[in-house]
Amino acid sequence: MAVTGRFAPSPSGRIHLGNILCCLLAWLSARQKGGRVILRIEDLDIARCPRRYGEQMCRDIQWLGLDWDEGPVIGGPSGPYEQSRRTALYQAALRRLEAQGLVYPCFCTRAELHAASAPHREDGQVVYPGTCRGLTAEQAAERARRTGRAPALRLWVPEEEITFTDGHMGEYREWLPADCGDFLLRRSDGIFAYQLAVVVDDAAMGVTEVVRGADLLASTPRQLLLYRLLGLEAPAFYHFPLLLGSDGQRLSKRNADAGLDTLGERYTAPEILGKLAYLAGFNPSAEPRSGESLLEDFAWEKVPRADIRIPEGLF
Ligand SMILES: [Zn+2]
């Protein structure tokens, strides 16, 4: 089967080292198999991800020399390529889940959820304790009146273990009731949840392999459940280790040095890609490399599974 990979950055600022490594790995993994690459902008929360950030992200990826076959700028058959313009598709998927009786309104606030003694997942998220599960229509209407809040919508998660084999990290399993809980499909402000949107989009765009950071490994069982419930075919997954700063902390937008606005002034694109490929195990030294030249050296087996700490002075 023809391989289709994708870049799916969430543009809340300039592209940073973590996104760049993600784009590089997704590009290499797909191109090495002769596959296509789609670019999708994950701007569901358009207030946090204004349009100009998405446009900047496209320019950043182009500057790195990583191309795409379908997406913003060049268009293609499965557009639009901004999630903020695809809500009708998410709405249709939500209706299919509602028709199966699997969606219910939740009136809990974030503060209430954190105050409840719900177990916390490794990634710091709260496992929903099921407070609003099984409310009758009358009870739901009464809560809406009393709280004056629009409800969020949650998926009724079955008592089931989901197991899958990640293309890089190996076997991963999750017992849905305890490790995941009933998760959000749509927030109370009407914004669709990432979990639903990413499944709908990857399926609609014919994506066959998803390359992304290991911080999303734990959300994969939820997505696999949605693929099944929506009757869609799931892609292969490859989760790669997270980049840590020289202080051992996760890179984030707070690491100003890790953003392309700073990096781009100090390094060329091949210098940045070469250093990242070195850290990720498929460049023998930190010498500059183009994406194209790395095709012959890249192999998932060379990429470590543990988090990668960026040595002091490399960037
Ligand atoms: Zn609730």
PDB file of C-alpha atoms and ligand atoms in Angstrom:
ATOM      1  CA  MET A   1       0.000   0.000   0.000  1.00  0.00           C
ATOM      2  CA  ALA A   2       1.211   3.499  -0.804  1.00  0.00           C
ATOM      3  CA  VAL A   3       2.514   5.311   2.250  1.00  0.00           C
ATOM      4  CA  THR A   4       1.158   8.690   3.271  1.00  0.00           C
ATOM      5  CA  GLY A   5       2.793  10.489   6.178  1.00  0.00           C
ATOM      6  CA  ARG A   6       1.997  13.875   7.571  1.00  0.00           C
ATOM      7  CA  PHE A   7       3.215  16.948   9.402  1.00  0.00           C
ATOM      8  CA  ALA A   8       0.564  18.166  11.834  1.00  0.00           C
ATOM      9  CA  PRO A   9       2.000  21.040  13.858  1.00  0.00           C
ATOM     10  CA  SER A  10      -0.067  23.074  16.261  1.00  0.00           C
ATOM     11  CA  PRO A  11       0.971  26.657  15.558  1.00  0.00           C
ATOM     12  CA  SER A  12       1.049  28.422  18.912  1.00  0.00           C
ATOM     13  CA  GLY A  13       4.305  30.195  17.994  1.00  0.00           C
ATOM     14  CA  ARG A  14       7.373  29.705  15.803  1.00  0.00           C
ATOM     15  CA  ILE A  15       8.450  26.153  15.045  1.00  0.00           C
ATOM     16  CA  HIS A  16      10.864  24.822  17.697  1.00  0.00           C
ATOM     17  CA  LEU A  17      13.332  21.948  17.910  1.00  0.00           C
ATOM     18  CA  GLY A  18      10.713  19.403  19.009  1.00  0.00           C
ATOM     19  CA  ASN A  19       8.463  20.181  16.010  1.00  0.00           C
ATOM     20  CA  ILE A  20      11.463  20.237  13.684  1.00  0.00           C
ATOM     21  CA  LEU A  21      12.557  16.758  14.786  1.00  0.00           C
ATOM     22  CA  CYS A  22       8.956  15.582  14.322  1.00  0.00           C
ATOM     23  CA  CYS A  23       8.774  16.992  10.779  1.00  0.00           C
ATOM     24  CA  LEU A  24      12.179  15.550   9.903  1.00  0.00           C
ATOM     25  CA  LEU A  25      11.300  12.046  11.140  1.00  0.00           C
ATOM     26  CA  ALA A  26       7.837  12.087   9.520  1.00  0.00           C
ATOM     27  CA  TRP A  27       9.359  13.261   6.228  1.00  0.00           C
ATOM     28  CA  LEU A  28      12.201  10.713   6.265  1.00  0.00           C
ATOM     29  CA  SER A  29       9.953   7.828   7.316  1.00  0.00           C
ATOM     30  CA  ALA A  30       7.464   8.498   4.498  1.00  0.00           C
ATOM     31  CA  ARG A  31       9.920   9.547   1.770  1.00  0.00           C
ATOM     32  CA  GLN A  32      12.207   6.592   2.383  1.00  0.00           C
ATOM     33  CA  LYS A  33       9.278   4.318   1.472  1.00  0.00           C
ATOM     34  CA  GLY A  34       8.508   6.430  -1.590  1.00  0.00           C
ATOM     35  CA  GLY A  35       5.522   7.893   0.225  1.00  0.00           C
ATOM     36  CA  ARG A  36       3.670  11.198   0.142  1.00  0.00           C
ATOM     37  CA  VAL A  37       3.558  13.836   2.855  1.00  0.00           C
ATOM     38  CA  ILE A  38       0.554  15.948   3.832  1.00  0.00           C
ATOM     39  CA  LEU A  39       0.785  19.130   5.915  1.00  0.00           C
ATOM     40  CA  ARG A  40      -2.118  19.899   8.216  1.00  0.00           C
ATOM     41  CA  ILE A  41      -2.296  22.821  10.607  1.00  0.00           C
ATOM     42  CA  GLU A  42      -3.785  21.805  13.969  1.00  0.00           C
ATOM     43  CA  ASP A  43      -5.361  25.098  14.944  1.00  0.00           C
ATOM     44  CA  LEU A  44      -8.568  23.840  16.591  1.00  0.00           C
ATOM     45  CA  ASP A  45      -8.176  26.490  19.254  1.00  0.00           C
ATOM     46  CA  ILE A  46      -8.033  29.359  16.794  1.00  0.00           C
ATOM     47  CA  ALA A  47      -7.754  31.944  19.599  1.00  0.00           C
ATOM     48  CA  ARG A  48      -4.427  30.387  20.658  1.00  0.00           C
ATOM     49  CA  CYS A  49      -3.331  29.568  17.122  1.00  0.00           C
ATOM     50  CA  PRO A  50      -4.116  32.590  14.952  1.00  0.00           C
ATOM     51  CA  ARG A  51      -3.993  32.158  11.187  1.00  0.00           C
ATOM     52  CA  ARG A  52      -0.712  34.052  10.815  1.00  0.00           C
ATOM     53  CA  TYR A  53       1.053  31.513  13.056  1.00  0.00           C
ATOM     54  CA  GLY A  54      -0.067  28.699  10.766  1.00  0.00           C
ATOM     55  CA  GLU A  55       1.249  30.588   7.754  1.00  0.00           C
ATOM     56  CA  GLN A  56       4.541  31.211   9.549  1.00  0.00           C
ATOM     57  CA  MET A  57       4.794  27.508  10.381  1.00  0.00           C
ATOM     58  CA  CYS A  58       4.467  26.656   6.673  1.00  0.00           C
ATOM     59  CA  ARG A  59       7.291  29.084   5.845  1.00  0.00           C
ATOM     60  CA  ASP A  60       9.427  27.616   8.638  1.00  0.00           C
ATOM     61  CA  ILE A  61       9.012  24.055   7.318  1.00  0.00           C
ATOM     62  CA  GLN A  62       9.775  25.222   3.771  1.00  0.00           C
ATOM     63  CA  TRP A  63      12.887  27.013   5.034  1.00  0.00           C
ATOM     64  CA  LEU A  64      14.055  23.707   6.527  1.00  0.00           C
ATOM     65  CA  GLY A  65      13.832  22.189   3.045  1.00  0.00           C
ATOM     66  CA  LEU A  66      11.170  19.631   3.982  1.00  0.00           C
ATOM     67  CA  ASP A  67       8.499  19.582   1.310  1.00  0.00           C
ATOM     68  CA  TRP A  68       4.930  18.325   1.241  1.00  0.00           C
ATOM     69  CA  ASP A  69       2.675  17.046  -1.545  1.00  0.00           C
ATOM     70  CA  GLU A  70      -0.618  18.299  -0.219  1.00  0.00           C
ATOM     71  CA  GLY A  71      -1.464  21.035   2.246  1.00  0.00           C
ATOM     72  CA  PRO A  72      -1.524  24.792   2.725  1.00  0.00           C
ATOM     73  CA  VAL A  73       0.150  26.903   0.030  1.00  0.00           C
ATOM     74  CA  ILE A  74      -0.081  24.147  -2.630  1.00  0.00           C
ATOM     75  CA  GLY A  75      -3.600  22.793  -1.967  1.00  0.00           C
ATOM     76  CA  GLY A  76      -4.817  19.301  -2.876  1.00  0.00           C
ATOM     77  CA  PRO A  77      -7.867  17.046  -2.907  1.00  0.00           C
ATOM     78  CA  SER A  78      -8.348  16.595   0.862  1.00  0.00           C
ATOM     79  CA  GLY A  79      -8.385  20.238   1.930  1.00  0.00           C
ATOM     80  CA  PRO A  80      -9.019  22.439   3.738  1.00  0.00           C
ATOM     81  CA  TYR A  81      -5.797  21.786   5.635  1.00  0.00           C
ATOM     82  CA  GLU A  82      -6.525  23.877   8.732  1.00  0.00           C
ATOM     83  CA  GLN A  83      -8.498  22.081  11.444  1.00  0.00           C
ATOM     84  CA  SER A  84     -10.311  25.322  12.255  1.00  0.00           C
ATOM     85  CA  ARG A  85     -11.957  25.024   8.817  1.00  0.00           C
ATOM     86  CA  ARG A  86     -12.937  21.358   9.170  1.00  0.00           C
ATOM     87  CA  THR A  87     -15.495  21.455  11.994  1.00  0.00           C
ATOM     88  CA  ALA A  88     -18.342  20.100   9.807  1.00  0.00           C
ATOM     89  CA  LEU A  89     -16.417  16.812   9.530  1.00  0.00           C
ATOM     90  CA  TYR A  90     -15.949  16.603  13.316  1.00  0.00           C
ATOM     91  CA  GLN A  91     -19.632  17.378  13.804  1.00  0.00           C
ATOM     92  CA  ALA A  92     -20.584  14.507  11.478  1.00  0.00           C
ATOM     93  CA  ALA A  93     -18.310  12.087  13.370  1.00  0.00           C
ATOM     94  CA  LEU A  94     -19.803  13.250  16.663  1.00  0.00           C
ATOM     95  CA  ARG A  95     -23.289  12.502  15.315  1.00  0.00           C
ATOM     96  CA  ARG A  96     -22.222   8.960  14.395  1.00  0.00           C
ATOM     97  CA  LEU A  97     -21.024   8.400  17.969  1.00  0.00           C
ATOM     98  CA  GLU A  98     -24.215   9.950  19.369  1.00  0.00           C
ATOM     99  CA  ALA A  99     -26.275   7.603  17.219  1.00  0.00           C
ATOM    100  CA  GLN A 100     -24.520   4.712  19.010  1.00  0.00           C
ATOM    101  CA  GLY A 101     -25.565   6.161  22.392  1.00  0.00           C
ATOM    102  CA  LEU A 102     -21.938   6.729  23.387  1.00  0.00           C
ATOM    103  CA  VAL A 103     -21.903  10.501  23.956  1.00  0.00           C
ATOM    104  CA  TYR A 104     -23.097  12.305  27.066  1.00  0.00           C
ATOM    105  CA  PRO A 105     -23.027  15.889  28.364  1.00  0.00           C
ATOM    106  CA  CYS A 106     -20.650  16.756  31.202  1.00  0.00           C
ATOM    107  CA  PHE A 107     -21.171  19.840  33.356  1.00  0.00           C
ATOM    108  CA  CYS A 108     -18.048  19.520  35.509  1.00  0.00           C
ATOM    109  CA  THR A 109     -15.606  22.426  35.562  1.00  0.00           C
ATOM    110  CA  ARG A 110     -11.867  21.933  35.375  1.00  0.00           C
ATOM    111  CA  ALA A 111     -11.603  23.018  39.019  1.00  0.00           C
ATOM    112  CA  GLU A 112     -14.195  20.442  40.087  1.00  0.00           C
ATOM    113  CA  LEU A 113     -12.383  17.701  38.204  1.00  0.00           C
ATOM    114  CA  HIS A 114      -9.058  18.509  39.811  1.00  0.00           C
ATOM    115  CA  ALA A 115     -10.641  18.799  43.263  1.00  0.00           C
ATOM    116  CA  ALA A 116     -12.230  15.340  42.946  1.00  0.00           C
ATOM    117  CA  SER A 117      -9.936  12.582  44.155  1.00  0.00           C
ATOM    118  CA  ALA A 118      -9.621  11.142  40.667  1.00  0.00           C
ATOM    119  CA  PRO A 119      -6.470   9.212  39.880  1.00  0.00           C
ATOM    120  CA  HIS A 120      -3.947  11.177  37.849  1.00  0.00           C
ATOM    121  CA  ARG A 121      -2.388   9.728  34.776  1.00  0.00           C
ATOM    122  CA  GLU A 122       1.343   9.697  34.239  1.00  0.00           C
ATOM    123  CA  ASP A 123       0.964  12.623  31.845  1.00  0.00           C
ATOM    124  CA  GLY A 124      -0.704  14.685  34.573  1.00  0.00           C
ATOM    125  CA  GLN A 125      -4.188  14.484  33.129  1.00  0.00           C
ATOM    126  CA  VAL A 126      -7.096  13.618  35.361  1.00  0.00           C
ATOM    127  CA  VAL A 127      -8.978  10.399  34.656  1.00  0.00           C
ATOM    128  CA  TYR A 128     -12.616  11.499  34.567  1.00  0.00           C
ATOM    129  CA  PRO A 129     -14.475   9.850  37.473  1.00  0.00           C
ATOM    130  CA  GLY A 130     -17.715   9.481  35.503  1.00  0.00           C
ATOM    131  CA  THR A 131     -19.655  12.073  37.515  1.00  0.00           C
ATOM    132  CA  CYS A 132     -22.087  12.958  34.721  1.00  0.00           C
ATOM    133  CA  ARG A 133     -22.370   9.469  33.242  1.00  0.00           C
ATOM    134  CA  GLY A 134     -25.920   8.244  33.112  1.00  0.00           C
ATOM    135  CA  LEU A 135     -27.663  11.589  33.752  1.00  0.00           C
ATOM    136  CA  THR A 136     -31.210  11.452  32.391  1.00  0.00           C
ATOM    137  CA  ALA A 137     -32.251  14.118  29.883  1.00  0.00           C
ATOM    138  CA  GLU A 138     -34.221  15.747  32.707  1.00  0.00           C
ATOM    139  CA  GLN A 139     -31.258  15.777  35.071  1.00  0.00           C
ATOM    140  CA  ALA A 140     -29.030  17.188  32.327  1.00  0.00           C
ATOM    141  CA  ALA A 141     -31.527  19.976  31.615  1.00  0.00           C
ATOM    142  CA  GLU A 142     -31.734  20.725  35.340  1.00  0.00           C
ATOM    143  CA  ARG A 143     -27.938  20.964  35.583  1.00  0.00           C
ATOM    144  CA  ALA A 144     -27.744  23.228  32.574  1.00  0.00           C
ATOM    145  CA  ARG A 145     -30.308  25.534  34.224  1.00  0.00           C
ATOM    146  CA  ARG A 146     -28.639  25.443  37.623  1.00  0.00           C
ATOM    147  CA  THR A 147     -25.067  25.945  36.441  1.00  0.00           C
ATOM    148  CA  GLY A 148     -25.883  28.209  33.499  1.00  0.00           C
ATOM    149  CA  ARG A 149     -23.129  26.371  31.632  1.00  0.00           C
ATOM    150  CA  ALA A 150     -23.079  24.736  28.246  1.00  0.00           C
ATOM    151  CA  PRO A 151     -21.916  21.145  28.750  1.00  0.00           C
ATOM    152  CA  ALA A 152     -18.824  19.515  27.326  1.00  0.00           C
ATOM    153  CA  LEU A 153     -19.397  16.191  25.538  1.00  0.00           C
ATOM    154  CA  ARG A 154     -17.694  12.975  26.593  1.00  0.00           C
ATOM    155  CA  LEU A 155     -17.356   9.514  25.119  1.00  0.00           C
ATOM    156  CA  TRP A 156     -18.673   6.615  27.178  1.00  0.00           C
ATOM    157  CA  VAL A 157     -15.575   4.398  27.244  1.00  0.00           C
ATOM    158  CA  PRO A 158     -16.061   0.609  27.405  1.00  0.00           C
ATOM    159  CA  GLU A 159     -14.420  -1.692  29.968  1.00  0.00           C
ATOM    160  CA  GLU A 160     -11.748  -2.903  27.656  1.00  0.00           C
ATOM    161  CA  GLU A 161      -8.008  -3.148  27.216  1.00  0.00           C
ATOM    162  CA  ILE A 162      -6.538  -1.684  24.056  1.00  0.00           C
ATOM    163  CA  THR A 163      -3.216  -3.081  22.892  1.00  0.00           C
ATOM    164  CA  PHE A 164      -1.211  -1.994  19.894  1.00  0.00           C
ATOM    165  CA  THR A 165       2.320  -2.244  18.581  1.00  0.00           C
ATOM    166  CA  ASP A 166       4.018   1.065  17.984  1.00  0.00           C
ATOM    167  CA  GLY A 167       6.395   1.030  15.040  1.00  0.00           C
ATOM    168  CA  HIS A 168       9.183   2.400  17.222  1.00  0.00           C
ATOM    169  CA  MET A 169       8.267   1.974  20.895  1.00  0.00           C
ATOM    170  CA  GLY A 170       6.886  -1.557  20.627  1.00  0.00           C
ATOM    171  CA  GLU A 171       3.853  -2.930  22.413  1.00  0.00           C
ATOM    172  CA  TYR A 172       1.701  -0.538  24.400  1.00  0.00           C
ATOM    173  CA  ARG A 173      -1.441  -1.371  26.346  1.00  0.00           C
ATOM    174  CA  GLU A 174      -4.003   0.536  28.294  1.00  0.00           C
ATOM    175  CA  TRP A 175      -6.975  -0.554  30.411  1.00  0.00           C
ATOM    176  CA  LEU A 176      -9.448   2.089  29.333  1.00  0.00           C
ATOM    177  CA  PRO A 177     -11.574   2.551  32.493  1.00  0.00           C
ATOM    178  CA  ALA A 178      -8.597   3.155  34.817  1.00  0.00           C
ATOM    179  CA  ASP A 179      -5.926   4.579  32.519  1.00  0.00           C
ATOM    180  CA  CYS A 180      -8.085   6.704  30.294  1.00  0.00           C
ATOM    181  CA  GLY A 181     -11.662   7.206  31.473  1.00  0.00           C
ATOM    182  CA  ASP A 182     -14.489   8.873  29.566  1.00  0.00           C
ATOM    183  CA  PHE A 183     -12.692  11.484  27.496  1.00  0.00           C
ATOM    184  CA  LEU A 184     -13.728  14.757  25.922  1.00  0.00           C
ATOM    185  CA  LEU A 185     -15.020  14.912  22.375  1.00  0.00           C
ATOM    186  CA  ARG A 186     -16.034  18.551  22.508  1.00  0.00           C
ATOM    187  CA  ARG A 187     -15.185  21.163  25.093  1.00  0.00           C
ATOM    188  CA  SER A 188     -17.852  23.300  26.770  1.00  0.00           C
ATOM    189  CA  ASP A 189     -16.796  26.252  24.603  1.00  0.00           C
ATOM    190  CA  GLY A 190     -17.724  24.223  21.513  1.00  0.00           C
ATOM    191  CA  ILE A 191     -14.140  23.466  20.398  1.00  0.00           C
ATOM    192  CA  PHE A 192     -13.721  19.868  19.286  1.00  0.00           C
ATOM    193  CA  ALA A 193     -11.190  17.768  21.157  1.00  0.00           C
ATOM    194  CA  TYR A 194      -7.866  16.910  19.555  1.00  0.00           C
ATOM    195  CA  GLN A 195      -8.591  13.173  19.968  1.00  0.00           C
ATOM    196  CA  LEU A 196     -11.634  13.317  17.707  1.00  0.00           C
ATOM    197  CA  ALA A 197     -10.243  15.782  15.171  1.00  0.00           C
ATOM    198  CA  VAL A 198      -6.964  13.938  14.651  1.00  0.00           C
ATOM    199  CA  VAL A 199      -8.735  10.641  13.956  1.00  0.00           C
ATOM    200  CA  VAL A 200     -11.260  12.175  11.566  1.00  0.00           C
ATOM    201  CA  ASP A 201      -8.559  14.082   9.688  1.00  0.00           C
ATOM    202  CA  ASP A 202      -5.971  11.330   9.399  1.00  0.00           C
ATOM    203  CA  ALA A 203      -8.646   8.962   8.082  1.00  0.00           C
ATOM    204  CA  ALA A 204     -10.160  11.524   5.688  1.00  0.00           C
ATOM    205  CA  MET A 205      -6.733  12.459   4.340  1.00  0.00           C
ATOM    206  CA  GLY A 206      -5.688   8.836   3.786  1.00  0.00           C
ATOM    207  CA  VAL A 207      -2.775   9.040   6.228  1.00  0.00           C
ATOM    208  CA  THR A 208      -1.177   5.608   6.677  1.00  0.00           C
ATOM    209  CA  GLU A 209       1.561   6.478   9.175  1.00  0.00           C
ATOM    210  CA  VAL A 210       1.603   8.903  12.077  1.00  0.00           C
ATOM    211  CA  VAL A 211       4.981  10.039  13.437  1.00  0.00           C
ATOM    212  CA  ARG A 212       4.853  12.081  16.638  1.00  0.00           C
ATOM    213  CA  GLY A 213       6.398  12.605  20.057  1.00  0.00           C
ATOM    214  CA  ALA A 214       6.200   9.995  22.811  1.00  0.00           C
ATOM    215  CA  ASP A 215       4.091  12.414  24.872  1.00  0.00           C
ATOM    216  CA  LEU A 216       1.207  11.352  22.627  1.00  0.00           C
ATOM    217  CA  LEU A 217       1.760   7.599  23.037  1.00  0.00           C
ATOM    218  CA  ALA A 218      -0.768   7.484  25.881  1.00  0.00           C
ATOM    219  CA  SER A 219      -3.469   9.103  23.750  1.00  0.00           C
ATOM    220  CA  THR A 220      -3.167   6.476  21.012  1.00  0.00           C
ATOM    221  CA  PRO A 221      -5.523   3.915  22.641  1.00  0.00           C
ATOM    222  CA  ARG A 222      -8.260   6.580  22.757  1.00  0.00           C
ATOM    223  CA  GLN A 223      -7.732   7.257  19.080  1.00  0.00           C
ATOM    224  CA  LEU A 224      -7.736   3.547  18.225  1.00  0.00           C
ATOM    225  CA  LEU A 225     -11.065   3.238  20.024  1.00  0.00           C
ATOM    226  CA  LEU A 226     -12.463   6.136  17.965  1.00  0.00           C
ATOM    227  CA  TYR A 227     -11.192   4.609  14.714  1.00  0.00           C
ATOM    228  CA  ARG A 228     -13.095   1.441  15.542  1.00  0.00           C
ATOM    229  CA  LEU A 229     -16.294   3.156  16.659  1.00  0.00           C
ATOM    230  CA  LEU A 230     -16.301   5.311  13.524  1.00  0.00           C
ATOM    231  CA  GLY A 231     -15.574   2.338  11.258  1.00  0.00           C
ATOM    232  CA  LEU A 232     -12.287   3.847  10.055  1.00  0.00           C
ATOM    233  CA  GLU A 233      -8.964   2.164   9.357  1.00  0.00           C
ATOM    234  CA  ALA A 234      -6.205   3.156  11.777  1.00  0.00           C
ATOM    235  CA  PRO A 235      -2.745   4.162  10.523  1.00  0.00           C
ATOM    236  CA  ALA A 236       0.589   2.799  11.775  1.00  0.00           C
ATOM    237  CA  PHE A 237       2.069   4.797  14.648  1.00  0.00           C
ATOM    238  CA  TYR A 238       5.705   5.722  15.299  1.00  0.00           C
ATOM    239  CA  HIS A 239       6.355   7.586  18.553  1.00  0.00           C
ATOM    240  CA  PHE A 240       9.801   9.088  18.974  1.00  0.00           C
ATOM    241  CA  PRO A 241      11.545  10.140  22.214  1.00  0.00           C
ATOM    242  CA  LEU A 242      11.193  13.656  23.555  1.00  0.00           C
ATOM    243  CA  LEU A 243      13.947  16.228  23.353  1.00  0.00           C
ATOM    244  CA  LEU A 244      15.109  17.582  26.689  1.00  0.00           C
ATOM    245  CA  GLY A 245      17.082  20.752  27.279  1.00  0.00           C
ATOM    246  CA  SER A 246      20.608  20.514  28.723  1.00  0.00           C
ATOM    247  CA  ASP A 247      18.937  21.009  32.136  1.00  0.00           C
ATOM    248  CA  GLY A 248      17.001  17.753  31.593  1.00  0.00           C
ATOM    249  CA  GLN A 249      13.667  19.584  31.341  1.00  0.00           C
ATOM    250  CA  ARG A 250      11.280  19.159  28.425  1.00  0.00           C
ATOM    251  CA  LEU A 251      11.719  21.722  25.691  1.00  0.00           C
ATOM    252  CA  SER A 252       8.822  24.081  25.355  1.00  0.00           C
ATOM    253  CA  LYS A 253       7.978  27.470  23.994  1.00  0.00           C
ATOM    254  CA  ARG A 254       9.588  28.850  27.152  1.00  0.00           C
ATOM    255  CA  ASN A 255      12.985  27.741  25.824  1.00  0.00           C
ATOM    256  CA  ALA A 256      13.466  30.805  23.671  1.00  0.00           C
ATOM    257  CA  ASP A 257      16.682  29.358  22.206  1.00  0.00           C
ATOM    258  CA  ALA A 258      14.812  26.367  20.806  1.00  0.00           C
ATOM    259  CA  GLY A 259      12.570  28.431  18.506  1.00  0.00           C
ATOM    260  CA  LEU A 260      13.399  29.013  14.867  1.00  0.00           C
ATOM    261  CA  ASP A 261      13.266  32.781  15.360  1.00  0.00           C
ATOM    262  CA  THR A 262      16.506  32.465  17.381  1.00  0.00           C
ATOM    263  CA  LEU A 263      17.963  29.311  15.777  1.00  0.00           C
ATOM    264  CA  GLY A 264      17.380  30.599  12.262  1.00  0.00           C
ATOM    265  CA  GLU A 265      19.618  33.590  12.940  1.00  0.00           C
ATOM    266  CA  ARG A 266      22.481  31.420  14.115  1.00  0.00           C
ATOM    267  CA  TYR A 267      22.303  28.349  11.903  1.00  0.00           C
ATOM    268  CA  THR A 268      21.446  27.292   8.372  1.00  0.00           C
ATOM    269  CA  ALA A 269      18.736  24.690   7.821  1.00  0.00           C
ATOM    270  CA  PRO A 270      21.264  21.871   7.126  1.00  0.00           C
ATOM    271  CA  GLU A 271      23.130  22.789  10.320  1.00  0.00           C
ATOM    272  CA  ILE A 272      19.938  22.433  12.372  1.00  0.00           C
ATOM    273  CA  LEU A 273      18.859  19.198  10.650  1.00  0.00           C
ATOM    274  CA  GLY A 274      22.362  17.711  10.937  1.00  0.00           C
ATOM    275  CA  LYS A 275      22.532  18.359  14.691  1.00  0.00           C
ATOM    276  CA  LEU A 276      19.053  16.907  15.237  1.00  0.00           C
ATOM    277  CA  ALA A 277      19.827  13.840  13.127  1.00  0.00           C
ATOM    278  CA  TYR A 278      23.003  13.359  15.176  1.00  0.00           C
ATOM    279  CA  LEU A 279      20.999  13.486  18.420  1.00  0.00           C
ATOM    280  CA  ALA A 280      18.447  11.082  16.953  1.00  0.00           C
ATOM    281  CA  GLY A 281      21.151   8.564  16.043  1.00  0.00           C
ATOM    282  CA  PHE A 282      21.290   8.654  12.245  1.00  0.00           C
ATOM    283  CA  ASN A 283      23.976  11.240  11.542  1.00  0.00           C
ATOM    284  CA  PRO A 284      27.448   9.977  12.567  1.00  0.00           C
ATOM    285  CA  SER A 285      28.501  13.479  13.632  1.00  0.00           C
ATOM    286  CA  ALA A 286      26.774  16.831  14.040  1.00  0.00           C
ATOM    287  CA  GLU A 287      27.843  17.883  10.542  1.00  0.00           C
ATOM    288  CA  PRO A 288      25.284  19.794   8.407  1.00  0.00           C
ATOM    289  CA  ARG A 289      22.914  17.601   6.380  1.00  0.00           C
ATOM    290  CA  SER A 290      19.966  18.237   4.112  1.00  0.00           C
ATOM    291  CA  GLY A 291      16.800  16.198   4.557  1.00  0.00           C
ATOM    292  CA  GLU A 292      17.452  14.623   1.159  1.00  0.00           C
ATOM    293  CA  SER A 293      20.985  13.472   2.110  1.00  0.00           C
ATOM    294  CA  LEU A 294      19.698  11.897   5.349  1.00  0.00           C
ATOM    295  CA  LEU A 295      17.393   9.534   3.441  1.00  0.00           C
ATOM    296  CA  GLU A 296      20.207   7.013   3.034  1.00  0.00           C
ATOM    297  CA  ASP A 297      21.162   7.070   6.744  1.00  0.00           C
ATOM    298  CA  PHE A 298      17.792   7.152   8.425  1.00  0.00           C
ATOM    299  CA  ALA A 299      16.437   3.988  10.061  1.00  0.00           C
ATOM    300  CA  TRP A 300      13.989   3.748  12.954  1.00  0.00           C
ATOM    301  CA  GLU A 301      16.283   1.153  14.612  1.00  0.00           C
ATOM    302  CA  LYS A 302      18.947   3.838  15.049  1.00  0.00           C
ATOM    303  CA  VAL A 303      16.633   6.221  16.899  1.00  0.00           C
ATOM    304  CA  PRO A 304      16.805   5.852  20.697  1.00  0.00           C
ATOM    305  CA  ARG A 305      13.689   5.058  22.726  1.00  0.00           C
ATOM    306  CA  ALA A 306      14.635   7.012  25.833  1.00  0.00           C
ATOM    307  CA  ASP A 307      14.324  10.810  26.014  1.00  0.00           C
ATOM    308  CA  ILE A 308      17.149  12.659  24.258  1.00  0.00           C
ATOM    309  CA  ARG A 309      19.022  15.265  26.245  1.00  0.00           C
ATOM    310  CA  ILE A 310      20.532  18.045  24.133  1.00  0.00           C
ATOM    311  CA  PRO A 311      24.148  18.486  25.253  1.00  0.00           C
ATOM    312  CA  GLU A 312      25.231  21.927  26.426  1.00  0.00           C
ATOM    313  CA  GLY A 313      26.663  23.968  23.576  1.00  0.00           C
ATOM    314  CA  LEU A 314      25.300  21.877  20.681  1.00  0.00           C
ATOM    315  CA  PHE A 315      22.846  24.617  19.704  1.00  0.00           C
TER     316      PHE A 315
HETATM  317 ZN    ZN B   1     -19.039  15.824  34.445  1.00  0.00          ZN
END
